[in-house]
Every structure is written in C-alpha cells, then in structure tokens.
Short mmCIF file of C-alpha atoms in Angstrom, two decimals:
data_model
loop_
_atom_site.label_atom_id
_atom_site.label_comp_id
_atom_site.label_asym_id
_atom_site.label_seq_id
_atom_site.Cartn_x
_atom_site.Cartn_y
_atom_site.Cartn_z
CA UNK A 1 -14.34 -10.01 -22.55
CA UNK A 2 -11.24 -10.57 -20.45
CA UNK A 3 -7.82 -10.04 -21.96
CA UNK A 4 -4.83 -10.62 -19.71
CA UNK A 5 -1.35 -9.31 -20.28
CA UNK A 6 -0.34 -12.89 -21.19
CA UNK A 7 -2.69 -12.59 -24.24
CA UNK A 8 -0.38 -9.89 -25.62
CA UNK A 9 2.96 -11.24 -24.37
CA UNK A 10 2.74 -15.00 -24.59
CA UNK A 11 -0.07 -16.21 -26.90
CA UNK A 12 -2.54 -16.25 -24.01
CA UNK A 13 -0.78 -18.86 -21.98
CA UNK A 14 -2.15 -18.44 -18.47
CA UNK A 15 -0.84 -19.46 -15.11
CA UNK A 16 1.28 -17.36 -12.67
CA UNK A 17 3.78 -20.15 -12.38
CA UNK A 18 4.91 -19.01 -15.87
CA UNK A 19 5.45 -15.35 -14.91
CA UNK A 20 7.20 -13.01 -12.49
CA UNK A 21 4.44 -10.43 -12.81
CA UNK A 22 0.77 -10.18 -12.05
CA UNK A 23 -1.11 -11.32 -15.17
CA UNK A 24 -3.82 -8.63 -14.97
CA UNK A 25 -6.89 -8.28 -17.10
CA UNK A 26 -6.23 -4.93 -18.83
CA UNK A 27 -9.87 -4.02 -19.37
CA UNK A 28 -11.36 -4.82 -15.92
CA UNK A 29 -10.68 -4.36 -12.23
CA UNK A 30 -8.03 -6.56 -10.67
CA UNK A 31 -8.64 -6.47 -6.98
CA UNK A 32 -5.05 -6.83 -5.81
CA UNK A 33 -2.93 -4.15 -4.12
CA UNK A 34 0.77 -3.34 -3.79
CA UNK A 35 1.82 -4.11 -0.23
CA UNK A 36 4.81 -2.19 1.28
CA UNK A 37 5.52 -4.98 3.76
CA UNK A 38 5.88 -7.47 0.90
CA UNK A 39 8.27 -5.09 -0.93
CA UNK A 40 10.42 -4.95 2.22
CA UNK A 41 10.69 -8.75 2.16
CA UNK A 42 12.14 -8.86 -1.39
CA UNK A 43 15.82 -9.68 -1.45
CA UNK A 44 16.32 -8.54 -5.03
CA UNK A 45 18.03 -5.28 -5.99
CA UNK A 46 14.68 -4.12 -7.35
CA UNK A 47 13.03 -4.75 -4.02
CA UNK A 48 15.80 -3.03 -2.07
CA UNK A 49 15.62 0.02 -4.33
CA UNK A 50 11.90 0.11 -4.16
CA UNK A 51 11.91 -0.04 -0.32
CA UNK A 52 14.45 2.80 -0.26
CA UNK A 53 12.23 4.96 -2.50
CA UNK A 54 9.14 4.30 -0.43
CA UNK A 55 10.78 5.19 2.87
CA UNK A 56 12.41 8.20 1.31
CA UNK A 57 9.01 9.51 0.16
CA UNK A 58 7.29 8.88 3.52
CA UNK A 59 10.17 10.42 5.47
CA UNK A 60 9.49 13.56 3.49
CA UNK A 61 5.74 13.16 3.75
CA UNK A 62 5.57 12.80 7.52
CA UNK A 63 8.22 15.56 8.01
CA UNK A 64 5.99 17.91 6.06
CA UNK A 65 3.04 17.03 8.33
CA UNK A 66 4.92 17.30 11.62
CA UNK A 67 6.22 20.66 10.52
CA UNK A 68 2.79 21.62 9.08
CA UNK A 69 4.50 22.70 5.86
CA UNK A 70 1.55 23.31 3.52
CA UNK A 71 3.68 24.09 0.50
CA UNK A 72 5.62 20.85 0.88
CA UNK A 73 2.47 18.86 1.49
CA UNK A 74 0.94 20.17 -1.71
CA UNK A 75 4.07 19.40 -3.69
CA UNK A 76 4.30 15.84 -2.34
CA UNK A 77 0.65 15.03 -3.00
CA UNK A 78 0.46 16.64 -6.44
CA UNK A 79 1.93 13.49 -8.02
CA UNK A 80 0.47 10.88 -5.68
CA UNK A 81 -2.97 10.57 -7.18
CA UNK A 82 -4.80 7.56 -8.62
CA UNK A 83 -2.66 5.61 -11.08
CA UNK A 84 -4.15 3.37 -13.75
CA UNK A 85 -1.07 1.90 -15.35
CA UNK A 86 -1.01 -1.24 -13.21
CA UNK A 87 -4.73 -1.98 -13.63
CA UNK A 88 -4.80 -2.94 -9.97
CA UNK A 89 -7.49 -1.86 -7.49
CA UNK A 90 -10.95 -0.41 -8.03
CA UNK A 91 -12.23 1.44 -11.14
CA UNK A 92 -9.22 0.65 -13.28
CA UNK A 93 -8.74 0.30 -17.00
CA UNK A 94 -10.76 3.16 -18.46
CA UNK A 95 -12.91 3.92 -15.46
CA UNK A 96 -10.53 5.40 -12.89
CA UNK A 97 -11.32 8.96 -11.86
CA UNK A 98 -8.83 9.44 -9.04
CA UNK A 99 -8.23 12.05 -6.39
CA UNK A 100 -6.91 15.54 -6.83
CA UNK A 101 -4.14 16.68 -4.58
CA UNK A 102 -6.83 18.72 -2.81
CA UNK A 103 -8.73 15.53 -2.18
CA UNK A 104 -5.61 13.90 -0.76
CA UNK A 105 -4.94 16.94 1.45
CA UNK A 106 -8.44 16.51 2.86
CA UNK A 107 -7.97 12.77 3.41
CA UNK A 108 -4.73 13.29 5.31
CA UNK A 109 -5.81 16.35 7.30
CA UNK A 110 -6.10 14.31 10.55
CA UNK A 111 -2.30 13.86 10.43
CA UNK A 112 -1.78 17.54 11.19
CA UNK A 113 -2.91 16.97 14.81
CA UNK A 114 -1.92 13.30 15.13
CA UNK A 115 1.74 13.97 14.29
CA UNK A 116 1.99 16.35 17.27
CA UNK A 117 0.83 13.65 19.70
CA UNK A 118 2.19 10.53 17.87
CA UNK A 119 5.51 11.73 16.38
CA UNK A 120 6.68 8.16 15.65
CA UNK A 121 4.14 7.78 12.86
CA UNK A 122 6.58 7.25 10.07
CA UNK A 123 5.80 4.29 7.79
CA UNK A 124 3.58 3.86 4.78
CA UNK A 125 1.51 1.18 6.57
CA UNK A 126 0.76 3.61 9.44
CA UNK A 127 -1.66 5.49 7.16
CA UNK A 128 -4.05 2.49 7.02
CA UNK A 129 -4.20 2.56 10.85
CA UNK A 130 -4.24 6.33 11.49
CA UNK A 131 -6.41 7.65 8.64
CA UNK A 132 -10.12 6.65 8.60
CA UNK A 133 -11.12 4.96 5.39
CA UNK A 134 -7.64 5.03 3.86
CA UNK A 135 -6.74 1.46 3.03
CA UNK A 136 -5.53 -0.81 0.21
CA UNK A 137 -6.67 1.18 -2.82
CA UNK A 138 -5.42 4.57 -1.72
CA UNK A 139 -2.04 3.36 -0.48
CA UNK A 140 -1.45 1.13 -3.44
CA UNK A 141 -2.00 4.14 -5.72
CA UNK A 142 0.50 6.21 -3.79
CA UNK A 143 3.10 3.39 -3.93
CA UNK A 144 2.53 3.02 -7.71
CA UNK A 145 3.36 6.69 -8.21
CA UNK A 146 6.42 6.52 -5.94
CA UNK A 147 7.66 3.46 -7.83
CA UNK A 148 6.52 4.49 -11.34
CA UNK A 149 10.00 4.56 -12.85
CA UNK A 150 10.98 1.30 -11.20
CA UNK A 151 7.76 -0.40 -12.35
CA UNK A 152 8.33 0.87 -15.82
CA UNK A 153 11.86 -0.53 -15.83
CA UNK A 154 10.52 -3.90 -14.56
CA UNK A 155 7.84 -3.86 -17.29
CA UNK A 156 10.37 -3.28 -20.11
CA UNK A 157 12.59 -6.15 -18.82
CA UNK A 158 9.63 -8.52 -18.65
CA UNK A 159 8.22 -7.81 -22.11
CA UNK A 160 11.74 -8.17 -23.58
CA UNK A 161 11.66 -11.82 -22.58
CA UNK A 162 8.78 -12.25 -25.05
CA UNK A 163 10.34 -10.34 -27.89
CA UNK A 164 8.47 -7.11 -27.23
CA UNK A 165 9.90 -3.64 -26.73
CA UNK A 166 8.82 -0.18 -25.85
CA UNK A 167 6.35 1.22 -28.35
CA UNK A 168 6.35 4.82 -27.27
CA UNK A 169 7.61 7.41 -24.74
CA UNK A 170 5.85 8.64 -21.67
CA UNK A 171 6.26 11.80 -19.59
CA UNK A 172 5.63 11.22 -15.94
CA UNK A 173 6.79 12.13 -12.45
CA UNK A 174 8.78 9.62 -10.40
CA UNK A 175 10.18 9.87 -6.90
CA UNK A 176 13.90 10.70 -6.62
CA UNK A 177 14.97 9.14 -3.36
CA UNK A 178 18.40 10.91 -3.46
CA UNK A 179 16.95 14.41 -3.85
CA UNK A 180 13.80 13.67 -1.86
CA UNK A 181 11.45 15.15 -4.43
CA UNK A 182 9.43 14.33 -7.54
CA UNK A 183 11.34 14.35 -10.77
CA UNK A 184 9.87 14.79 -14.22
CA UNK A 185 10.93 12.01 -16.54
CA UNK A 186 10.54 11.00 -20.14
CA UNK A 187 11.12 7.24 -20.59
CA UNK A 188 10.40 4.48 -23.12
CA UNK A 189 7.23 2.71 -22.06
CA UNK A 190 4.83 0.00 -23.19
CA UNK A 191 1.32 0.80 -24.36
CA UNK A 192 -1.75 -1.29 -25.25
CA UNK A 193 -4.53 0.61 -27.07
CA UNK A 194 -2.68 3.83 -26.33
CA UNK A 195 -2.78 3.25 -22.56
CA UNK A 196 0.30 2.73 -20.46
CA UNK A 197 0.94 -0.70 -19.01
CA UNK A 198 2.91 -1.13 -15.79
CA UNK A 199 3.57 -4.73 -14.82
CA UNK A 200 3.90 -5.40 -11.13
CA UNK A 201 5.99 -8.21 -9.49
CA UNK A 202 3.61 -10.87 -8.33
CA UNK A 203 5.35 -11.16 -4.96
CA UNK A 204 4.40 -7.65 -3.88
CA UNK A 205 0.59 -7.83 -4.10
CA UNK A 206 -2.13 -9.04 -1.78
CA UNK A 207 -5.94 -9.00 -1.86
CA UNK A 208 -6.06 -7.50 1.62
CA UNK A 209 -3.41 -5.91 3.76
CA UNK A 210 -2.62 -7.61 7.02
CA UNK A 211 -2.14 -4.23 8.76
CA UNK A 212 -5.25 -2.32 9.74
CA UNK A 213 -6.94 -0.63 12.68
CA UNK A 214 -8.65 -3.84 13.81
CA UNK A 215 -5.46 -5.80 13.89
CA UNK A 216 -3.53 -3.09 15.65
CA UNK A 217 -6.24 -2.93 18.34
CA UNK A 218 -6.53 -6.71 18.76
CA UNK A 219 -2.91 -7.74 18.57
CA UNK A 220 -1.18 -4.83 20.26
CA UNK A 221 -3.46 -2.54 22.28
CA UNK A 222 -5.80 -5.10 23.77
CA UNK A 223 -2.91 -7.42 24.73
CA UNK A 224 -1.06 -4.49 26.38
CA UNK A 225 -4.17 -3.44 28.27
CA UNK A 226 -4.82 -6.94 29.51
CA UNK A 227 -1.21 -7.23 30.73
CA UNK A 228 -1.77 -3.95 32.60
CA UNK A 229 -4.72 -5.56 34.38
CA UNK A 230 -7.54 -4.00 32.38
CA UNK A 231 -10.55 -5.86 31.03
CA UNK A 232 -10.71 -8.34 33.98
CA UNK A 233 -13.68 -10.17 35.40
CA UNK A 234 -12.43 -10.65 38.91
CA UNK A 235 -9.21 -12.66 38.53
CA UNK A 236 -10.16 -13.83 35.03
CA UNK A 237 -9.02 -11.91 31.92
CA UNK A 238 -11.96 -11.14 29.67
CA UNK A 239 -11.41 -12.72 26.25
CA UNK A 240 -10.78 -10.53 23.21
CA UNK A 241 -13.92 -11.86 21.62
CA UNK A 242 -16.05 -10.77 24.60
CA UNK A 243 -14.42 -7.33 24.70
CA UNK A 244 -15.01 -6.66 21.03
CA UNK A 245 -18.57 -7.98 21.30
CA UNK A 246 -19.31 -5.67 24.16
CA UNK A 247 -18.02 -2.65 22.22
CA UNK A 248 -19.88 -3.22 18.98
CA UNK A 249 -22.56 -0.67 19.90
CA UNK A 250 -20.01 1.99 20.81
CA UNK A 251 -20.12 3.62 17.35
CA UNK A 252 -18.96 2.82 13.83
CA UNK A 253 -15.43 3.94 14.56
CA UNK A 254 -14.86 2.78 18.09
CA UNK A 255 -11.74 0.78 17.18
CA UNK A 256 -10.18 3.73 15.47
CA UNK A 257 -11.02 6.07 18.36
CA UNK A 258 -9.54 3.68 20.90
CA UNK A 259 -6.41 3.10 18.81
CA UNK A 260 -5.78 6.82 18.55
CA UNK A 261 -6.55 7.55 22.19
CA UNK A 262 -4.27 4.74 23.49
CA UNK A 263 -1.42 5.53 21.07
CA UNK A 264 -1.45 9.23 21.90
CA UNK A 265 -0.74 8.22 25.48
CA UNK A 266 1.53 5.32 24.65
CA UNK A 267 3.58 6.12 21.58
CA UNK A 268 5.69 2.94 22.04
CA UNK A 269 2.64 0.84 21.12
CA UNK A 270 3.11 1.84 17.50
CA UNK A 271 6.79 0.96 17.70
CA UNK A 272 5.81 -2.47 18.98
CA UNK A 273 3.42 -2.89 16.07
CA UNK A 274 6.15 -2.01 13.59
CA UNK A 275 8.41 -4.62 15.13
CA UNK A 276 5.73 -7.36 15.18
CA UNK A 277 4.29 -6.82 11.70
CA UNK A 278 6.78 -9.20 10.04
CA UNK A 279 5.73 -11.88 12.48
CA UNK A 280 2.07 -11.28 11.70
CA UNK A 281 2.83 -11.66 7.98
CA UNK A 282 4.89 -14.85 8.53
CA UNK A 283 1.89 -16.34 10.29
CA UNK A 284 -0.18 -15.95 7.08
CA UNK A 285 2.58 -16.62 4.56
CA UNK A 286 4.27 -13.64 3.02
CA UNK A 287 3.62 -14.03 -0.75
CA UNK A 288 0.46 -15.14 -2.46
CA UNK A 289 0.83 -18.59 -4.04
CA UNK A 290 0.56 -18.81 -7.80
CA UNK A 291 -2.64 -20.90 -7.47
CA UNK A 292 -4.34 -18.19 -5.40
CA UNK A 293 -3.38 -15.51 -7.96
CA UNK A 294 -4.79 -17.76 -10.71
CA UNK A 295 -8.13 -18.19 -8.91
CA UNK A 296 -8.47 -14.49 -8.32
CA UNK A 297 -7.66 -13.29 -11.82
CA UNK A 298 -8.72 -15.95 -14.30
#
C-alpha cells in the first residue's frame, strides 16, 4: 500500500501544486534523483547555500584525487554512502543496502589516472561522464549526504506548516563548507515509524539527468570533430546518426572510451561542456512540472 508524505502531513491531499517538496511514497521506491544543475538554478538562499556546499565538497574530493591522497579520499567517502532518508532512487524505504567507503573507493579508482590527464575535472556532474556506471542513483546519494543538514532544516520548516514538529534527535555527519570537512551533528529531526524523513525541494529532482557520456559525446565531441573536418564523406559531413550507427559494434563502452580519449587530448572540451550544460537544460525545461511529478509518484 502506498503512503505518501502528504498522508502524514496534510490528510492525504495529493498534488504537487500544493507542496514545495517531493511527495514521496515512504514505503516504496521513488525513481527521482537530486540534480546538481537544478540546485544551481535555484535563486533562494537555500539553493545558494546548497550549491556552495556541493562545490566545496567536490573541490576537496577532486583535490584528494589529483594529489592521490588516500587518507583524505577515505575520509571524504566514509560519509558519502547510500542515504535512505529522502526515499529517492532505487531500493529505498527499508530495502537500501548501500555502498561502503571501500566500495566507493573502488568505483572512483579510475579518477586516480584521469585527474592526471584531465585536471579540469571538477564538478559533481563530471562523475556521470568520467566514471563508468556511476549515474543518477550514486550521485544523488552523495548529494543527499552533503546536504543532509540543509535537507533536515528544509524538512522541519515544511512540516511546521502543517502543525508538526521534530519528534526526535538524530546524530549524523553533514558537510561543513567553511572547514571543508565532515562535521558530526546532533539535530532535531522528523521520523515516521522510527525512520528519518528528509523532504526534498521539488525543483531539484529529475527522473533522468541531462548530463551523461552519450550527451557529452554527441553534443560536444562529435560537433568539435566535425568542425575539424573529421567524419566526412567527401565534402559532405556524415550525420551524427550515421556515425553512432556505424560505431554500435565497437564494444559496449565505445562512447565512454572515445570521450576519455578525446578529452585527455583536448581538456577544453570539458570546459565547453560545463559552459553549455545550462543551455542543454533550458532546451528541456529546467524544473519538472507538478503534473509530471504527480504522474510519476501517484
């Protein structure tokens, strides 16, 4: 049986037009993910503070990898594991098993060499391009941990609108953007059935990220190569569709391999991607409409 947060807060009144948060089903998977690009677009103080925390963490994260500082890497990843409070992503509610920091170290091991050849890797969204298999679920979990304290504050403000208040205290680690390290905290929190609830602003979630290896290859690398005279049939540029079709038997990870190879030789391609990502998002509409959220969650 589905039970959304609105059941506990507002007599079960559904519809995201009524709420600032994602009205998740607390007992089942809610296949939405926190998107760092959408957080950057928020003009609220919460959004600005969240963006600052995210970039502070990833500045430290990528610095540890470019310096190959194993102690710092372990420290940073020790509190970046799977987070169930939001009920977003796969295997949530009571089913999430999560990664250990050792598992995360293994996932990010390619960065140790990549950072030497692509030193301008530096944003959260770069991980979904540069790390095989690391996409929405993993990055959303990392962002949830980084923003744990801010999401908790948002949650308490939201439930207060419906006459509810903290019903317990929680010990957790949150990211301190001033000290650039994890900080142990004990804060009032909201629990349902003894499990922490973290509400998430509805404007910062998507079903699928718009940044990934395929998009980076299609929208940046292929276009740059075509401008440089590659992929030509005589005087005629070969279409992207034809190029991709011709490469489909080149292996399961051919796009990733080509992206890495090209970017190692042309670091500025990644800078171009960073600059154009807001435009790619504007083409698709930044925030999910309330109606789309309703159709996905109800």
